[in-house]
Amino acid sequence: MRTPAGRTSSVKALNKVFILQTEFLTKPRSRIVTSVALDGQIIHKVERTYDNAIETDEDLKLAESAVVMQHQNLAKKMQANGADFIKQTRSIKISAVDRLALIPGVSIAVDVQEKLNGENPMPIYNQTRLISDISQAISNSTKMGPLKLAAIIAEQGKFILSRADGKDNLLSLRPEADLREIITEAMKE
């Protein structure tokens, strides 16, 4: 499947410079994601699913148009209503799992309990159980207390189990991901 090109731009509103980045993601499902950053921090995110298949040049052009439209619409909204946009984003609290999903190299971040209560809990259970068992064994055999973060490299891939705000989050990492960098970022939670 061909993937539409993304867009990056800066928008000035109320003497602040926001960076907008819009990309077309295909996994776990096709979607268009626009992130807004201010001073290096993601403060707003718009995510829309894209259900049309991209098989022909025309399909690709339509998908690219959808990326451009989402990017431009958010930029226009910010420019027209800068004060309202800033006020709105200040009230947004990004959850731990959403923040973890933004770390470069993380392909998927999920709240384990939410997935276990979902329709098909077995795949997440099997991945989490392996990492959690190792984490628990190490926690029980050391005087340092419970682990906050566990990482494993297995035949199925690279995974991290992160505990934050009393919740377990499972991160599935891209094959080329640098575990050290991801662990450093995940520990900031």
Tab-separated table of C-alpha atoms in Angstrom:
chain	number	residue	atom	x	y	z
A	1	MET	CA	0.000	0.000	0.000
A	2	ARG	CA	1.279	3.442	-0.885
A	3	THR	CA	1.196	6.056	1.848
A	4	PRO	CA	0.298	9.712	1.360
A	5	ALA	CA	2.958	12.268	2.236
A	6	GLY	CA	2.673	14.132	5.520
A	7	ARG	CA	2.832	17.876	6.151
A	8	THR	CA	4.629	20.074	8.652
A	9	SER	CA	4.168	23.795	9.115
A	10	SER	CA	4.324	26.518	11.719
A	11	VAL	CA	1.393	28.716	12.680
A	12	LYS	CA	1.682	32.032	14.487
A	13	ALA	CA	-1.131	32.881	16.872
A	14	LEU	CA	-1.020	35.365	19.766
A	15	ASN	CA	2.760	35.824	19.510
A	16	LYS	CA	3.328	32.078	19.810
A	17	VAL	CA	4.636	29.730	17.156
A	18	PHE	CA	2.893	26.370	16.985
A	19	ILE	CA	4.276	23.464	14.964
A	20	LEU	CA	1.687	21.355	13.144
A	21	GLN	CA	2.562	17.924	11.869
A	22	THR	CA	0.063	15.831	9.943
A	23	GLU	CA	0.818	12.271	8.931
A	24	PHE	CA	-0.972	9.311	7.441
A	25	LEU	CA	-0.567	6.219	9.609
A	26	THR	CA	-1.489	2.713	8.513
A	27	LYS	CA	-1.120	0.632	11.683
A	28	PRO	CA	-3.048	-0.591	13.511
A	29	ARG	CA	-5.617	1.057	11.191
A	30	SER	CA	-5.443	3.779	8.550
A	31	ARG	CA	-5.826	7.244	10.025
A	32	ILE	CA	-4.744	10.850	9.631
A	33	VAL	CA	-3.115	12.341	12.730
A	34	THR	CA	-2.319	16.015	13.249
A	35	SER	CA	-0.217	16.935	16.291
A	36	VAL	CA	0.224	20.497	17.522
A	37	ALA	CA	3.379	21.331	19.473
A	38	LEU	CA	4.230	24.426	21.484
A	39	ASP	CA	7.682	24.825	23.009
A	40	GLY	CA	8.510	21.220	22.102
A	41	GLN	CA	5.470	19.702	23.851
A	42	ILE	CA	2.482	18.128	22.126
A	43	ILE	CA	-0.516	20.121	23.326
A	44	HIS	CA	-3.240	18.982	20.938
A	45	LYS	CA	-3.914	16.040	18.676
A	46	VAL	CA	-6.560	15.410	16.022
A	47	GLU	CA	-6.976	11.839	14.802
A	48	ARG	CA	-9.431	10.718	12.136
A	49	THR	CA	-9.800	7.265	10.669
A	50	TYR	CA	-9.435	6.851	6.923
A	51	ASP	CA	-11.479	3.915	5.666
A	52	ASN	CA	-10.911	4.134	1.903
A	53	ALA	CA	-8.456	1.685	0.354
A	54	ILE	CA	-5.454	3.162	-1.442
A	55	GLU	CA	-4.996	1.004	-4.522
A	56	THR	CA	-4.802	3.410	-7.455
A	57	ASP	CA	-3.162	6.759	-8.184
A	58	GLU	CA	-6.578	8.380	-7.816
A	59	ASP	CA	-7.030	6.778	-4.362
A	60	LEU	CA	-3.625	8.122	-3.347
A	61	LYS	CA	-4.552	11.632	-4.521
A	62	LEU	CA	-7.784	11.510	-2.498
A	63	ALA	CA	-5.910	10.395	0.616
A	64	GLU	CA	-3.295	13.135	0.125
A	65	SER	CA	-6.107	15.682	-0.242
A	66	ALA	CA	-7.601	14.475	3.053
A	67	VAL	CA	-4.204	14.953	4.763
A	68	VAL	CA	-3.847	18.477	3.339
A	69	MET	CA	-7.435	19.399	4.257
A	70	GLN	CA	-7.093	18.254	7.881
A	71	HIS	CA	-3.769	20.097	8.215
A	72	GLN	CA	-5.052	23.328	6.662
A	73	ASN	CA	-8.353	23.324	8.561
A	74	LEU	CA	-6.599	23.078	11.912
A	75	ALA	CA	-4.097	25.787	10.918
A	76	LYS	CA	-6.965	28.112	9.889
A	77	LYS	CA	-8.822	27.423	13.123
A	78	MET	CA	-5.723	28.307	15.136
A	79	GLN	CA	-5.117	31.522	13.214
A	80	ALA	CA	-8.744	32.662	13.375
A	81	ASN	CA	-9.361	31.786	17.036
A	82	GLY	CA	-5.891	31.796	18.602
A	83	ALA	CA	-7.031	32.768	22.111
A	84	ASP	CA	-9.785	30.145	22.189
A	85	PHE	CA	-7.443	27.489	20.848
A	86	ILE	CA	-4.781	28.230	23.488
A	87	LYS	CA	-7.394	28.292	26.268
A	88	GLN	CA	-8.787	24.967	25.068
A	89	THR	CA	-5.390	23.253	24.881
A	90	ARG	CA	-4.412	24.416	28.370
A	91	SER	CA	-7.365	22.488	29.753
A	92	ILE	CA	-6.380	19.275	27.950
A	93	LYS	CA	-4.576	16.720	30.089
A	94	ILE	CA	-2.809	14.119	28.005
A	95	SER	CA	-3.132	10.652	29.532
A	96	ALA	CA	-0.049	8.621	30.337
A	97	VAL	CA	-0.768	6.117	27.560
A	98	ASP	CA	-1.261	8.902	24.979
A	99	ARG	CA	2.009	10.550	26.056
A	100	LEU	CA	3.819	7.214	25.806
A	101	ALA	CA	2.391	6.681	22.301
A	102	LEU	CA	4.100	9.901	21.165
A	103	ILE	CA	7.602	8.657	22.002
A	104	PRO	CA	9.576	8.086	18.779
A	105	GLY	CA	9.977	4.355	18.156
A	106	VAL	CA	6.715	3.340	19.851
A	107	SER	CA	4.325	1.820	17.332
A	108	ILE	CA	1.435	1.105	19.699
A	109	ALA	CA	0.711	2.053	23.308
A	110	VAL	CA	-2.294	0.578	25.091
A	111	ASP	CA	-3.831	0.645	28.546
A	112	VAL	CA	-3.578	-3.030	29.514
A	113	GLN	CA	-6.698	-3.093	31.714
A	114	GLU	CA	-8.760	-1.403	29.007
A	115	LYS	CA	-7.645	-4.017	26.455
A	116	LEU	CA	-8.191	-6.909	28.871
A	117	ASN	CA	-11.786	-5.733	29.313
A	118	GLY	CA	-12.203	-5.448	25.515
A	119	GLU	CA	-13.551	-7.873	22.925
A	120	ASN	CA	-10.363	-9.893	22.220
A	121	PRO	CA	-8.141	-9.769	25.320
A	122	MET	CA	-5.941	-12.835	24.644
A	123	PRO	CA	-3.209	-11.260	22.446
A	124	ILE	CA	-2.624	-8.397	24.894
A	125	TYR	CA	-2.860	-10.787	27.847
A	126	ASN	CA	-0.197	-13.097	26.443
A	127	GLN	CA	2.243	-10.239	25.743
A	128	THR	CA	1.637	-8.552	29.074
A	129	ARG	CA	1.801	-11.754	31.092
A	130	LEU	CA	5.312	-12.536	29.875
A	131	ILE	CA	6.668	-9.104	30.722
A	132	SER	CA	4.672	-8.796	33.932
A	133	ASP	CA	5.915	-12.191	35.199
A	134	ILE	CA	9.520	-11.106	34.686
A	135	SER	CA	8.824	-7.755	36.334
A	136	GLN	CA	7.147	-9.405	39.315
A	137	ALA	CA	9.962	-11.958	39.729
A	138	ILE	CA	12.591	-9.226	39.760
A	139	SER	CA	10.519	-7.065	42.126
A	140	ASN	CA	10.105	-9.992	44.529
A	141	SER	CA	13.809	-10.874	44.523
A	142	THR	CA	15.210	-7.375	45.109
A	143	LYS	CA	15.092	-4.946	48.003
A	144	MET	CA	14.685	-2.011	45.637
A	145	GLY	CA	10.906	-2.302	45.508
A	146	PRO	CA	8.554	-2.809	42.592
A	147	LEU	CA	9.721	-2.003	39.102
A	148	LYS	CA	8.152	0.942	37.305
A	149	LEU	CA	9.244	-0.226	33.882
A	150	ALA	CA	10.049	-3.597	32.330
A	151	ALA	CA	11.454	-4.178	28.848
A	152	ILE	CA	11.796	-7.362	26.865
A	153	ILE	CA	13.123	-8.320	23.468
A	154	ALA	CA	11.497	-11.514	22.222
A	155	GLU	CA	10.980	-13.289	18.931
A	156	GLN	CA	7.665	-11.446	18.639
A	157	GLY	CA	9.366	-8.038	18.963
A	158	LYS	CA	10.343	-5.419	21.516
A	159	PHE	CA	7.942	-4.501	24.313
A	160	ILE	CA	7.858	-2.287	27.382
A	161	LEU	CA	5.449	-2.550	30.289
A	162	SER	CA	5.149	0.807	32.038
A	163	ARG	CA	3.341	1.472	35.295
A	164	ALA	CA	2.051	5.042	35.687
A	165	ASP	CA	-0.897	6.536	37.544
A	166	GLY	CA	-1.714	3.070	38.917
A	167	LYS	CA	-2.182	1.669	35.405
A	168	ASP	CA	-0.157	-0.750	33.309
A	169	ASN	CA	0.598	0.372	29.763
A	170	LEU	CA	2.017	-1.951	27.119
A	171	LEU	CA	4.228	-0.395	24.454
A	172	SER	CA	4.943	-2.296	21.272
A	173	LEU	CA	8.111	-0.943	19.673
A	174	ARG	CA	9.224	-0.633	16.086
A	175	PRO	CA	12.058	-3.045	15.166
A	176	GLU	CA	14.563	-0.182	14.751
A	177	ALA	CA	13.569	1.482	18.051
A	178	ASP	CA	16.312	2.442	20.502
A	179	LEU	CA	15.269	0.882	23.817
A	180	ARG	CA	17.485	3.213	25.855
A	181	GLU	CA	15.878	6.353	24.407
A	182	ILE	CA	12.356	5.003	24.851
A	183	ILE	CA	13.011	3.910	28.434
A	184	THR	CA	14.452	7.347	29.244
A	185	GLU	CA	11.341	9.046	27.859
A	186	ALA	CA	8.941	6.577	29.501
A	187	MET	CA	10.574	7.125	32.906
A	188	LYS	CA	9.719	10.843	32.714
A	189	GLU	CA	6.107	9.972	33.449
